Structures are given as structure tokens and as C-alpha cells.
PDB file of C-alpha atoms and ligand atoms in Angstrom:
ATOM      1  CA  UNK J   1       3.486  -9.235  12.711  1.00  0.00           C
ATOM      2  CA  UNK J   2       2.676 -10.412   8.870  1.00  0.00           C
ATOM      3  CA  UNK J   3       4.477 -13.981   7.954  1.00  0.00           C
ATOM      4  CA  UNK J   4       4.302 -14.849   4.553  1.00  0.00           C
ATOM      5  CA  UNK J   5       5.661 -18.516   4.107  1.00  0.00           C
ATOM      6  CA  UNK J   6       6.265 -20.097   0.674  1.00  0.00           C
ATOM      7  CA  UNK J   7       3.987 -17.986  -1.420  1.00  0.00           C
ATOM      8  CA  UNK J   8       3.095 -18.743  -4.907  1.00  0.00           C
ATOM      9  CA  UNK J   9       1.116 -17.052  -7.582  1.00  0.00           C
ATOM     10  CA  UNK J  10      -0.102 -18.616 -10.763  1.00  0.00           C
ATOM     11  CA  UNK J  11      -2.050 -16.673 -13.360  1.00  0.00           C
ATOM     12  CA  UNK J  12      -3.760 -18.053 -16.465  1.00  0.00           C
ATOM     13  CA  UNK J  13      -3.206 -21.644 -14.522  1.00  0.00           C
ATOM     14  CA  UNK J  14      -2.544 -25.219 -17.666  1.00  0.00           C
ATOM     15  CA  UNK J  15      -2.855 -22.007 -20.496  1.00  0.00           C
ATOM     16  CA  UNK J  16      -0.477 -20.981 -23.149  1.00  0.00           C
ATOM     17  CA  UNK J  17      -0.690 -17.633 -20.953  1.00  0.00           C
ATOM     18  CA  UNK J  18       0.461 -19.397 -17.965  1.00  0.00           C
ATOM     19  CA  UNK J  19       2.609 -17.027 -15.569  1.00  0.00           C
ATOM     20  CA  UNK J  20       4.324 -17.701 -12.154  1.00  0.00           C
ATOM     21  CA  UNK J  21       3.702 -13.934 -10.824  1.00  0.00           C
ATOM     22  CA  UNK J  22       5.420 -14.693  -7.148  1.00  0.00           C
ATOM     23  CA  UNK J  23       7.209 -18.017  -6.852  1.00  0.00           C
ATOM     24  CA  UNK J  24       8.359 -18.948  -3.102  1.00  0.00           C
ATOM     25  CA  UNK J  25       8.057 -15.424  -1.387  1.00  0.00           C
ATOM     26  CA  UNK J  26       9.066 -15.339   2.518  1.00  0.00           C
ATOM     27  CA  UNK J  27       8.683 -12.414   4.582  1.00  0.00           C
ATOM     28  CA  UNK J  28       8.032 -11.389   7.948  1.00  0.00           C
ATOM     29  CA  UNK J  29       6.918  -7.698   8.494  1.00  0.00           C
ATOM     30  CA  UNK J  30       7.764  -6.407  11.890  1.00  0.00           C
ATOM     31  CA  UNK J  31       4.867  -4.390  13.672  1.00  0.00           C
ATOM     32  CA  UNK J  32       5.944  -0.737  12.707  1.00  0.00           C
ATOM     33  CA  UNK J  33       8.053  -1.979   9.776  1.00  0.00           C
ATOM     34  CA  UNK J  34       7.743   0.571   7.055  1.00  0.00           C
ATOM     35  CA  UNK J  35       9.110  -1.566   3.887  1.00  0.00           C
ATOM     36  CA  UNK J  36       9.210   0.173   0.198  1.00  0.00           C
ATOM     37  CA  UNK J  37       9.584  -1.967  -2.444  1.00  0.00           C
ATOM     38  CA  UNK J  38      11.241  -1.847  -5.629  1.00  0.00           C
ATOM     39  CA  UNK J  39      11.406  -3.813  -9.024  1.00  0.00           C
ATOM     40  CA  UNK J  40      11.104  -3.607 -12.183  1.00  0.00           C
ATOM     41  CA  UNK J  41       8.100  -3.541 -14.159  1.00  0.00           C
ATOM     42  CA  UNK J  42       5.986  -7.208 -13.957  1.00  0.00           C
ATOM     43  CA  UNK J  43       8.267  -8.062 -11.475  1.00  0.00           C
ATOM     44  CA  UNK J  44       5.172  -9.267  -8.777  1.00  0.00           C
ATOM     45  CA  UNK J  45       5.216  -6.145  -6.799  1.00  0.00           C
ATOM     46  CA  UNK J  46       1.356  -5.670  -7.160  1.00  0.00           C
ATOM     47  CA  UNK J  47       0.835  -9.246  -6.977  1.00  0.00           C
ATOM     48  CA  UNK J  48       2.407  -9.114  -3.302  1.00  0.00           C
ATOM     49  CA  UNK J  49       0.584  -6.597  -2.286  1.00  0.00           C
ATOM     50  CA  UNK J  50      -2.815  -7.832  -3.791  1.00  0.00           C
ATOM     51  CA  UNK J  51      -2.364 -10.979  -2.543  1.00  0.00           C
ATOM     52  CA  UNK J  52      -1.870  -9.797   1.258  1.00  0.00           C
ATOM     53  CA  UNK J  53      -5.110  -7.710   0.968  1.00  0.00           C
ATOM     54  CA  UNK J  54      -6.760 -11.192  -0.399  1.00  0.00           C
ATOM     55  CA  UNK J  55      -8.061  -9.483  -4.040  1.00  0.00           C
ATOM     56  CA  UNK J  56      -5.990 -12.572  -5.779  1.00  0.00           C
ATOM     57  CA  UNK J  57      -6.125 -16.052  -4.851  1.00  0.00           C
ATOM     58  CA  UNK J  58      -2.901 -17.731  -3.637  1.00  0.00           C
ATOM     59  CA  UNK J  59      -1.867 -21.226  -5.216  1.00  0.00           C
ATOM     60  CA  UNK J  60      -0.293 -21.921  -2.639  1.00  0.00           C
ATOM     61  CA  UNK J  61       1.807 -21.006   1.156  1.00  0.00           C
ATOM     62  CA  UNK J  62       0.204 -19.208   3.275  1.00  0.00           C
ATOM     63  CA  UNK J  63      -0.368 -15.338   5.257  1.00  0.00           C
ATOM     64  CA  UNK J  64      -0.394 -15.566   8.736  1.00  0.00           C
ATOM     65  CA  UNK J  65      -1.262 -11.962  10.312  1.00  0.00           C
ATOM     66  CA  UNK J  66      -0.414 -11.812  14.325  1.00  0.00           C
ATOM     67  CA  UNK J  67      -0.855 -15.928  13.951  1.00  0.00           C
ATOM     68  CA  UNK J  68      -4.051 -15.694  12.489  1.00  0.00           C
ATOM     69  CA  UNK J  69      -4.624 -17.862   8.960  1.00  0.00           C
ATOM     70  CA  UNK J  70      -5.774 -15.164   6.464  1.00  0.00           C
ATOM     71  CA  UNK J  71      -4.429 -16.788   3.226  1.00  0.00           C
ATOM     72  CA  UNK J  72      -8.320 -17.593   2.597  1.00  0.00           C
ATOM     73  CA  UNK J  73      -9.703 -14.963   3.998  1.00  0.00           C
ATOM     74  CA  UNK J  74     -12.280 -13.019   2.102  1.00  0.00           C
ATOM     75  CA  UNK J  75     -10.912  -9.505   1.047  1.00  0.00           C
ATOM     76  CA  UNK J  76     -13.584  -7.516   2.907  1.00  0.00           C
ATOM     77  CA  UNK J  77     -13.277  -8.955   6.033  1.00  0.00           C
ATOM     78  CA  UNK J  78      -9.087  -8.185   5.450  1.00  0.00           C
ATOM     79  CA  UNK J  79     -10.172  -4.533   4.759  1.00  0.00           C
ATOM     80  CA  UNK J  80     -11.213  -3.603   8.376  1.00  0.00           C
ATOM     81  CA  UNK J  81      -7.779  -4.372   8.979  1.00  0.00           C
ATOM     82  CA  UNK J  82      -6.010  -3.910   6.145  1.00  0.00           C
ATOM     83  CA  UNK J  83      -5.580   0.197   4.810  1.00  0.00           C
ATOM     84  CA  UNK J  84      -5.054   0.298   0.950  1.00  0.00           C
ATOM     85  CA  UNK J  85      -3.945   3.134  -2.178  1.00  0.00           C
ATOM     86  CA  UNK J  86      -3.622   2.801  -5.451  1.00  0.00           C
ATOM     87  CA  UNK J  87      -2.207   5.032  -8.174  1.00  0.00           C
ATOM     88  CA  UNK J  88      -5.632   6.654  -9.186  1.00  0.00           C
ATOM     89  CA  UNK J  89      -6.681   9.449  -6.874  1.00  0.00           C
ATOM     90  CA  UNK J  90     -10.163   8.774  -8.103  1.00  0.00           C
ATOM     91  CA  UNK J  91     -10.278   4.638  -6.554  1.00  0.00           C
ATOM     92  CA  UNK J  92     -10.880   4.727  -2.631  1.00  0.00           C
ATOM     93  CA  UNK J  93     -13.196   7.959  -2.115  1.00  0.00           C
ATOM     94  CA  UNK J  94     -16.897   8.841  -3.671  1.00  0.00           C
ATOM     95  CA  UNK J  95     -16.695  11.589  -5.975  1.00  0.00           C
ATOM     96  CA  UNK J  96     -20.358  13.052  -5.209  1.00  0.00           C
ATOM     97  CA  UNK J  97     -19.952  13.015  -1.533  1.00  0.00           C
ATOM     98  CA  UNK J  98     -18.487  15.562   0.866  1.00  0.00           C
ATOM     99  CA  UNK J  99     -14.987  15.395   1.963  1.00  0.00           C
ATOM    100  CA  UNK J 100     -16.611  14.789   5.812  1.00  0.00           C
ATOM    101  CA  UNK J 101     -19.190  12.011   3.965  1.00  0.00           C
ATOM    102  CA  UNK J 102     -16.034  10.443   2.430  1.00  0.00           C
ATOM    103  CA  UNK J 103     -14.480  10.456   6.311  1.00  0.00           C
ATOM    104  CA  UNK J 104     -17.640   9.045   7.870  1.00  0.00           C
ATOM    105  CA  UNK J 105     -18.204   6.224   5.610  1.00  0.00           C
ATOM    106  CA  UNK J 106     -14.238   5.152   6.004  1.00  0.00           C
ATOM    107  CA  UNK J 107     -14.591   5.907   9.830  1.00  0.00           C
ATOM    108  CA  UNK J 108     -17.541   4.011  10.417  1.00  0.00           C
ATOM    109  CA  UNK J 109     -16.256   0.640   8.294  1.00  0.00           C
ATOM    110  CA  UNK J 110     -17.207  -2.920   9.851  1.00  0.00           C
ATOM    111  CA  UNK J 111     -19.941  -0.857  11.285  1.00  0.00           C
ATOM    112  CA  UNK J 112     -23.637  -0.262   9.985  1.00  0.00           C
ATOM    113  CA  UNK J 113     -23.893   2.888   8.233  1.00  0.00           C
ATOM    114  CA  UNK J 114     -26.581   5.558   9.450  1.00  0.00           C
ATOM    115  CA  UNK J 115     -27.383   7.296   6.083  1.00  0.00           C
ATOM    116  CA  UNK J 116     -29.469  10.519   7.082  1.00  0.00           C
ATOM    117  CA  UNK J 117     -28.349  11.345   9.940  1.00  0.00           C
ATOM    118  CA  UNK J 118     -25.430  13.345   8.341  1.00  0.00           C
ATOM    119  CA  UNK J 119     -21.884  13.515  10.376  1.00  0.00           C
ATOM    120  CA  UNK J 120     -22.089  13.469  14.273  1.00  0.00           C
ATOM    121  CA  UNK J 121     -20.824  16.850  15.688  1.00  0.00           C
ATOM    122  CA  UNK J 122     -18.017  14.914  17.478  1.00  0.00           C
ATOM    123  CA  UNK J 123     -16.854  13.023  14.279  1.00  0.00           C
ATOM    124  CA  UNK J 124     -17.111  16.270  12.853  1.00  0.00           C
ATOM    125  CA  UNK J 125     -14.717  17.795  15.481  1.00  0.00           C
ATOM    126  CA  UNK J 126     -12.580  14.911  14.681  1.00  0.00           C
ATOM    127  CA  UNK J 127     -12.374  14.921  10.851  1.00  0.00           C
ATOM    128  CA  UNK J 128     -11.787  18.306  10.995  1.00  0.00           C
ATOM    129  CA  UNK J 129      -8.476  17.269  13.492  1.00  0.00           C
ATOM    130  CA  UNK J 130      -7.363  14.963  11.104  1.00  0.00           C
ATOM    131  CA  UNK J 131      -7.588  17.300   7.704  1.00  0.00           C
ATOM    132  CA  UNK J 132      -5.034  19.998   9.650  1.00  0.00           C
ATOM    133  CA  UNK J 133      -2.432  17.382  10.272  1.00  0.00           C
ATOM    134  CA  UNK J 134      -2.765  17.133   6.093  1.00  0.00           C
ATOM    135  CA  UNK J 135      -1.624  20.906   5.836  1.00  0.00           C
ATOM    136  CA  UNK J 136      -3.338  21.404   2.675  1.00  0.00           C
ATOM    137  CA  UNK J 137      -6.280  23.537   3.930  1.00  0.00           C
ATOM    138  CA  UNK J 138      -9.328  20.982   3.480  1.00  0.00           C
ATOM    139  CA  UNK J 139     -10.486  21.264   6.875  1.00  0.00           C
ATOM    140  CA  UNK J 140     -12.118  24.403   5.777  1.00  0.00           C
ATOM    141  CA  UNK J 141     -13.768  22.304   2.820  1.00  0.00           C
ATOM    142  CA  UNK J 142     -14.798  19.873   4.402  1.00  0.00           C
ATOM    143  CA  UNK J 143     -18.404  20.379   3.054  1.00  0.00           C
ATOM    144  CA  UNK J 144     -16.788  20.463  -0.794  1.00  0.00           C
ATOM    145  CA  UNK J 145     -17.331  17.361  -2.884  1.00  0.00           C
ATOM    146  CA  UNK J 146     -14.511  15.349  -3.471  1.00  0.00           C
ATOM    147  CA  UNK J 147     -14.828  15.546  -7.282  1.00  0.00           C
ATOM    148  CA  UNK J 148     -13.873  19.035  -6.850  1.00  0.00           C
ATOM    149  CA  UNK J 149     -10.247  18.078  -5.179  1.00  0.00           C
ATOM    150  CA  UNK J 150      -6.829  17.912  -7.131  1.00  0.00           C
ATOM    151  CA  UNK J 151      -5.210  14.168  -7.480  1.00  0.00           C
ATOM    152  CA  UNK J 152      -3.211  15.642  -4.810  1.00  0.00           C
ATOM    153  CA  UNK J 153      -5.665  16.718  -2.182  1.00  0.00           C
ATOM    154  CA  UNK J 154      -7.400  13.754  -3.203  1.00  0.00           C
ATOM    155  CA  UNK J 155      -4.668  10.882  -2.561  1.00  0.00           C
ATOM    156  CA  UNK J 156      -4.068  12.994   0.889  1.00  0.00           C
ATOM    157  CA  UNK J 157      -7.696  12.771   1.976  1.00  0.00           C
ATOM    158  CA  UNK J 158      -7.853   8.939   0.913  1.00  0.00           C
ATOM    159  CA  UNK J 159      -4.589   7.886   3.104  1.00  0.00           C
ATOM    160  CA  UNK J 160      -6.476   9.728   5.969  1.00  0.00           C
ATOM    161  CA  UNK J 161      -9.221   7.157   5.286  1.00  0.00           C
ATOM    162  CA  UNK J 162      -7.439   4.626   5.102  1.00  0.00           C
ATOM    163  CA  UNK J 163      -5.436   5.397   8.225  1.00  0.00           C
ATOM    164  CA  UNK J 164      -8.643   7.384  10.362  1.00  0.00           C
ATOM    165  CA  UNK J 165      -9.141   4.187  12.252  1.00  0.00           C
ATOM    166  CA  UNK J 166      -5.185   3.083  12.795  1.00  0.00           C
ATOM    167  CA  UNK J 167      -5.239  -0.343  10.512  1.00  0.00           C
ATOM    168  CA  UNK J 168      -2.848  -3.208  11.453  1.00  0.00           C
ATOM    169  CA  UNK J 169      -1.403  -2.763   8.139  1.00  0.00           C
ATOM    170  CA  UNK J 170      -1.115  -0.073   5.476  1.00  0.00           C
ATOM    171  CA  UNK J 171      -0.768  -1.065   1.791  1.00  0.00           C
ATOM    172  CA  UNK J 172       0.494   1.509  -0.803  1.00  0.00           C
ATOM    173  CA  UNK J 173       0.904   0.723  -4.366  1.00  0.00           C
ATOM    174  CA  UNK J 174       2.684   3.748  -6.133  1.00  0.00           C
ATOM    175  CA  UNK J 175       0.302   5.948  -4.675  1.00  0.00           C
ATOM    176  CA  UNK J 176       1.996   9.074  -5.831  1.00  0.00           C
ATOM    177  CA  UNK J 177       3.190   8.367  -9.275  1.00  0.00           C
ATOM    178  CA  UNK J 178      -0.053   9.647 -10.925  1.00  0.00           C
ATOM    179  CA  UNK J 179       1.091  12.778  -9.494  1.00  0.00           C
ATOM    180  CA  UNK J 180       3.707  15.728 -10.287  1.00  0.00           C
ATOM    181  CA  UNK J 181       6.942  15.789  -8.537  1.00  0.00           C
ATOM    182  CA  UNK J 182       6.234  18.336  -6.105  1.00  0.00           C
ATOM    183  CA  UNK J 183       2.858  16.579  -5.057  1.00  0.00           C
ATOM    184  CA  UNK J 184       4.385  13.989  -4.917  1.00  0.00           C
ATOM    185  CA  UNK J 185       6.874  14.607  -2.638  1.00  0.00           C
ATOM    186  CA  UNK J 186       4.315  16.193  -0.826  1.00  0.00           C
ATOM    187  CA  UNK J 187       2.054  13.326  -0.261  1.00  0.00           C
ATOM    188  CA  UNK J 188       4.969  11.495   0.327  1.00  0.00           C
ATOM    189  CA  UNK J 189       6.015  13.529   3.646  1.00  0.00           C
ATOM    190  CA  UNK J 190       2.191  13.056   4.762  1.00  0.00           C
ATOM    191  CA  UNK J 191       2.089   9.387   4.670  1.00  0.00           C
ATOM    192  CA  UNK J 192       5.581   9.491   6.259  1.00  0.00           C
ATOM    193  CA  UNK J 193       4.042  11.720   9.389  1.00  0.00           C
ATOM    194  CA  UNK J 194       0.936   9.557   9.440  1.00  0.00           C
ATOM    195  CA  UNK J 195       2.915   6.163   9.377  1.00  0.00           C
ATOM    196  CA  UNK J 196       5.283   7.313  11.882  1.00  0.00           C
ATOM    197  CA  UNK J 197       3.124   9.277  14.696  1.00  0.00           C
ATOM    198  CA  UNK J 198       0.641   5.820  13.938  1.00  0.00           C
ATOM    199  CA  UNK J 199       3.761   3.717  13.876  1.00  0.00           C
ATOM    200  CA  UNK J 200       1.564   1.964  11.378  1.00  0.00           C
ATOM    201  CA  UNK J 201       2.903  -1.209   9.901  1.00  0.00           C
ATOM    202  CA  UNK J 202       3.463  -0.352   6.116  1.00  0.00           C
ATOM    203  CA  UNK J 203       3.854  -1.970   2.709  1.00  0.00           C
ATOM    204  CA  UNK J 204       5.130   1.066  -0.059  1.00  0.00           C
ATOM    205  CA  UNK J 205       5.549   0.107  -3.649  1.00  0.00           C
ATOM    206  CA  UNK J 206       7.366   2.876  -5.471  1.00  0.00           C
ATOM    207  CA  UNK J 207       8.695   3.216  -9.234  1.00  0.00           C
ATOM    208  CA  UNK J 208      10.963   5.772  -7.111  1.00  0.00           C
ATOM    209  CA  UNK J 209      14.595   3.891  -6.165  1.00  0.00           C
ATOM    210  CA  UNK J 210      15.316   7.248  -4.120  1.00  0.00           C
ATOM    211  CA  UNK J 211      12.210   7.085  -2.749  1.00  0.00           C
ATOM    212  CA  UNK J 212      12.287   3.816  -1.316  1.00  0.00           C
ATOM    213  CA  UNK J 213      15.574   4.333  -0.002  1.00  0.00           C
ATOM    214  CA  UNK J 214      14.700   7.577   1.697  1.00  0.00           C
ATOM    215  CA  UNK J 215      11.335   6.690   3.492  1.00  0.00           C
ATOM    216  CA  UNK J 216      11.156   3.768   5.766  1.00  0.00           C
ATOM    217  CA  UNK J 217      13.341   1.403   7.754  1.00  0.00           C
ATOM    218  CA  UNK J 218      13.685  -1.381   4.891  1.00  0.00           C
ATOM    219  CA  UNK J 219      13.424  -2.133   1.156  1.00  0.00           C
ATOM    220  CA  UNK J 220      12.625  -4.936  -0.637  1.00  0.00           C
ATOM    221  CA  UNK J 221      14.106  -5.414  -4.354  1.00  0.00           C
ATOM    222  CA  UNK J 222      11.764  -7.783  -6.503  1.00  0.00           C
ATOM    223  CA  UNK J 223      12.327  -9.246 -10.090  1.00  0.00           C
ATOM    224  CA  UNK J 224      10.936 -12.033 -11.686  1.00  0.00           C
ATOM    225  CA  UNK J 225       8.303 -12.969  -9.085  1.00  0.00           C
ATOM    226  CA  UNK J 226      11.045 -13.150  -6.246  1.00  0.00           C
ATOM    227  CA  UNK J 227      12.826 -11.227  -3.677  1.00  0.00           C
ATOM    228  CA  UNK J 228      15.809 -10.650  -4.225  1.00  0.00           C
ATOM    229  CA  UNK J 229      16.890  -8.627  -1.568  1.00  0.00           C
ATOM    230  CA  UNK J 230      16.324  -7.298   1.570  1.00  0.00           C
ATOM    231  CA  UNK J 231      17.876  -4.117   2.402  1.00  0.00           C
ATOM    232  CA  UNK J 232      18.261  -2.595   5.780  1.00  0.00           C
ATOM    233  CA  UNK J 233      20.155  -1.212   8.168  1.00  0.00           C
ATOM    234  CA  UNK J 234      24.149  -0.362   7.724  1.00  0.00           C
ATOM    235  CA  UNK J 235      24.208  -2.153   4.444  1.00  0.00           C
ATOM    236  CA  UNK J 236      20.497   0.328   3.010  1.00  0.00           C
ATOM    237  CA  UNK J 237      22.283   3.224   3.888  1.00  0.00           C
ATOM    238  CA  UNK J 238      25.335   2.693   2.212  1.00  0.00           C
ATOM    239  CA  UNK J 239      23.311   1.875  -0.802  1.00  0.00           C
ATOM    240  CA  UNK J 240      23.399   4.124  -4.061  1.00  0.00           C
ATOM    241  CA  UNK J 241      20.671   4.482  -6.726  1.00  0.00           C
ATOM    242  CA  UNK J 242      24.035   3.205  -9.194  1.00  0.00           C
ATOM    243  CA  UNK J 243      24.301  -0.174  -6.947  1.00  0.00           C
ATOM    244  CA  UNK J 244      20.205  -0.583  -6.793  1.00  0.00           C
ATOM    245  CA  UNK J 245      20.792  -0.269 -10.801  1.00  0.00           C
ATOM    246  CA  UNK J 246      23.551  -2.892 -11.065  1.00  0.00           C
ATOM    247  CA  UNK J 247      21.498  -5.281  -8.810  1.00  0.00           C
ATOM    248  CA  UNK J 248      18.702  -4.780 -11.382  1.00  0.00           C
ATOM    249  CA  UNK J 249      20.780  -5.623 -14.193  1.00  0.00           C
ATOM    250  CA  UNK J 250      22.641  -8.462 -12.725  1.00  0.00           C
ATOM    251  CA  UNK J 251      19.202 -10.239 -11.999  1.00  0.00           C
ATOM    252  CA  UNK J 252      17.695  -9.260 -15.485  1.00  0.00           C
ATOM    253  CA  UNK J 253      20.466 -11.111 -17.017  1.00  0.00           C
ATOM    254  CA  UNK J 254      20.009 -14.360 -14.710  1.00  0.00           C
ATOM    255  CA  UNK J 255      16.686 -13.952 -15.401  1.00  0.00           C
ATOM    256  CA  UNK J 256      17.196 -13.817 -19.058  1.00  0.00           C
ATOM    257  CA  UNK J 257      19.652 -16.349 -18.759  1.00  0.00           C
ATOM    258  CA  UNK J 258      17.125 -18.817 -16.959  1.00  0.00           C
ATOM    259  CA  UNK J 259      14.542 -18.272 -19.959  1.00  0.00           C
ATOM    260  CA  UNK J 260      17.072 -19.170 -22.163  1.00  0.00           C
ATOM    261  CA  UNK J 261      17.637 -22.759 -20.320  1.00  0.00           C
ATOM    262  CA  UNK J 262      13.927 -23.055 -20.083  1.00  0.00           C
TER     263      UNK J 262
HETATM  264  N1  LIG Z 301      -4.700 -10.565 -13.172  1.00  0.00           N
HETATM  265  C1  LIG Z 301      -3.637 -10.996 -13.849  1.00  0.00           C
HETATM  266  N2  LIG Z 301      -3.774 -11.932 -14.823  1.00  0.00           N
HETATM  267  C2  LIG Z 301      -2.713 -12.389 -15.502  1.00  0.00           C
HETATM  268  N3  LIG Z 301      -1.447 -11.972 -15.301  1.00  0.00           N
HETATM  269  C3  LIG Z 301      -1.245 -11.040 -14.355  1.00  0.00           C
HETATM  270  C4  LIG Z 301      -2.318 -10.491 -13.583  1.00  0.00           C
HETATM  271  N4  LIG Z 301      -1.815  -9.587 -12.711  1.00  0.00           N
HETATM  272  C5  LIG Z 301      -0.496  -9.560 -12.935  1.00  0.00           C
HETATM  273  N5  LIG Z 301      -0.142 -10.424 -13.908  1.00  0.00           N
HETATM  274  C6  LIG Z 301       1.232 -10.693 -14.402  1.00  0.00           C
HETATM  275  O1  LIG Z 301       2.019 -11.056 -13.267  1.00  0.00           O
HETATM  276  C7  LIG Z 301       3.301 -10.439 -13.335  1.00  0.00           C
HETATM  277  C8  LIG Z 301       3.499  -9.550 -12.122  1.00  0.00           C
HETATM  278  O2  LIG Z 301       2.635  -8.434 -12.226  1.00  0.00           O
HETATM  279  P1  LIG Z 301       2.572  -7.262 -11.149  1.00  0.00           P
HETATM  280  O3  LIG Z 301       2.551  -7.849  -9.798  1.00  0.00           O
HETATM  281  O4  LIG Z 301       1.443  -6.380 -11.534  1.00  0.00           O
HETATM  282  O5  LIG Z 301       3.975  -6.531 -11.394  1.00  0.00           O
HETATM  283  P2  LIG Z 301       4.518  -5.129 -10.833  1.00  0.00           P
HETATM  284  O6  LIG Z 301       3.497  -4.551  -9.924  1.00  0.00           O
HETATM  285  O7  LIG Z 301       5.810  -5.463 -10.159  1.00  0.00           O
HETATM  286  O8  LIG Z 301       4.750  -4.302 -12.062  1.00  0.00           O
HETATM  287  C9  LIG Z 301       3.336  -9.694 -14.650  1.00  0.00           C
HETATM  288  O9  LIG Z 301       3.921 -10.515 -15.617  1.00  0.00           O
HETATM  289  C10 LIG Z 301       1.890  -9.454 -14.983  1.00  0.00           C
HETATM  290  O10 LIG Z 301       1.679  -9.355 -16.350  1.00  0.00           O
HETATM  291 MG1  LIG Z 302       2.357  -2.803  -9.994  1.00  0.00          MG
END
């Protein structure tokens, strides 16, 4: 379980470019919660996510994972816990190493990496395993450099990295919208198999409100560095991409509103 209590992001701290990215956020994530979240653009959605995985500092509240501190934890020592995708297929793998290479250094993380020895026959067996749950043939490349993979293939191979060793939580920010539709929707019913038979614990930012009503068990809506709602159960599934909309415009105009007053 993930508690975030009272969190609070300030950028550009005292400057002219002084921005409250997440003002007051609390949250508890479930184990095997699989959350999207939705928002507008700039409103914080990143800046949750970032701040979870520790690449931003807080101003203030806190992170407690499974009642563990972590608000000040470094970000490496989050990242043997903590599985994370961006929008760029090319962040999260090395271009010039094999697919297998790519597996070995993600499966072998917190450890100390043998360089030279090449991959184990038994971690071969096993990477090989894991690239046919993918359905997208690259068990039989699994010699191929990276580089040589579409975004696609690419995104698909870095979730299995991220996800190889189960993690205690999975972050994913819009990790298919560099993608086409149809890739998209593929990569989309991968992370969906892998979160499920893992019953990983998972954060997904999507630009997609269908998406993120479709896939997992809640959503968050975000504007304006707060949450402004929590959907789930009877009341998600009744929802319509026309009332998401409306809730997006009703907040813009508080929001505007507020600036006004401000
Ligand atoms: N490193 C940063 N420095 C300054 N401002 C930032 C930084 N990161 C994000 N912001 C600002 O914080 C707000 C929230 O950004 P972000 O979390 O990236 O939004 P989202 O992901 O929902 O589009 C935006 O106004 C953005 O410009
Ligand atoms: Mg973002």
C-alpha cells in the first residue's frame, strides 16, 4: 500500500516563475490497484508520478510505501522497487545492446553486474519465456539490437523490464502516446495482461479519457495541481467521455475563476 499525505510541489520556489505543481494531494493506492489518471495538460500528472519515483523533491507531506518513509528517499534506491515508462520508446533500454543484454541488465538490478560473462543459459530460458507472453515475435530476436526495434516492440520490451522482476509498484506516464493507434492499443492490452497475471500495483497516466476508463479498477481526474476526483466502482462505469468533459470544464472555469480572485 502507497499513502501519500498532504503533498505539495513547488517549482521555481520566491521566483517570478513560482508554480504550485501539486498542492495538498492524498491518496492511498491499494496493493493491486491499477489507477489511470487523467487531466488536462500542466495539470501535475507527471509531477505525481515523478514525485513517487523520488526524481523531484517534495516541499512538503510525505510518501509512505507499505509504512516505510520514502518521501526522502534517493530515486535509485526507489527504482529496485519502483517499475517506470515514459513516452519515448528510446528512454529505459540501451540501443547498442541485445534485446537479452537489455533483459539481463534490468533483471539483474540492485545486483552487481557480471559484464563478460554474457546471459546465463537459464536467464536465457527465461527471457525467452517472457518475450512470448509479448506476442510480437522477439523471442526469436532476442540476439537483435534494440536500436533495430519499432517504438512499438520497443515500449513492449521496456515494460517487460520494468516488470521482469515483479516491482511493488509500476509507474506509466503516457507510455503509448508516442505511438499509432493500433500500437497503441496493442501495448496497451500487454501491460493490461502483465499488470493483471502480476496483479502489479499500477500508476497509468493517459491523454486517453477512454483509455483510462477502460483499463483498470480506478481513475483519478487532476487539474490545477489537485485531485479532483476519484472514480470507481458503480459511479466509473456509469461514466461517459461527455461527463469526464463537463467535469473538465467545470474545474477549468473554477480554476480560472480562482486566478481571477488571486
Ligand atoms: N521541472 C519543472 N520546473 C518548473 N515547472 C515545472 C517542472 N515540471 C513541471 N512543471 C510545471 O508544473 C505543472 C505541472 O506539470 P506536469 O506535472 O508535467 O503536468 P502534466 O503531466 O499533467 O501535463 C505545469 O505547470 C508545469 O509547467
Ligand atoms: Mg505529463
Amino acid at each position: 500500500m502507497l499513502e501519500i499525505k498532504n503533498l505539495k510541489v513547488i517549482f521555481n520556489e520566491n521566483t517570478v516563475n513560482e508554480k504550485i505543481a501539486l498542492d495538498s494531494i492524498n491518496l492511498t493506492i491499494n496493493d493491486g490497484d491499477f489507477i489511470t489518471v487523467i487531466g488536462s495538460n500542466g495539470a501535475g500528472k507527471s509531477t505525481l508520478l515523478n514525485s513517487i519515483a523520488g526524481s523531484i523533491e517534495v516541499y512538503e507531506g510525505s510518501i509512505i510505501n507499505n509504512g516505510k518513509d520514502i518521501t526522502y528517499m534517493k530515486e535509485h534506491r526507489r527504482a529496485r522497487f519502483i517499475g517506470r515508462l515514459f513516452q519515448d520508446p528510446l528512454k529505459g533500454t540501451a540501443p547498442h545492446m541485445t534485446i537479452e543484454e537489455n533483459l539481463g541488465l534490468a533483471y539483474s538490478r540492485g545486483k552487481s553486474i557480471r559484464f563478460g560473462f554474457g546471459v546465463r543459459k537459464k536467464d536465457h530460458k527465461l527471457f525467452k519465456q517472457a518475450c512470448e507472453q509479448l506476442g510480437l515475435g522477439l523471442e526469436n530476436r532476442l540476439k537483435s539490437e534494440v536500436g533495430l526495434l519499432s517504438g512499438g516492440q520497443r515500449q513492449a520490451l521496456t515494460l517487460l523490464m520494468a516488470t521482469l522482476k515483479t516491482p511493488e509498484l509500476l509507474l506509466l506516464d503516457e507510455h503509448t502516446a508516442a505511438l499509432d493507434p493500433k500500437t497503441s492499443r496493442q501495448i496497451l492490452e500487454i501491460t493490461k495482461n502483465i499488470v493483471e497475471k502480476d496483479k502489479i500495483t499500477t500508476l497509468m497516466i493517459t491523454h486517453n479519457i477512454q483509455n483510462a476508463m477502460e483499463y483498470g479498477n480506478k481513475t483519478l481526474v487532476m487539474a490545477g495541481g489537485s485531485i479532483i476526483k476519484v472514480l470507481e466502482g458503480d459511479e466509473r462505469k456509469g461514466m461517459t467521455i461527455q461527463d469526464i468533459m463537463k467535469l473538465y470544464a467545470a474545474t477549468d472555469e473554477m480554476l480560472s475563476d480562482r486566478s481571477l480572485l488571486s
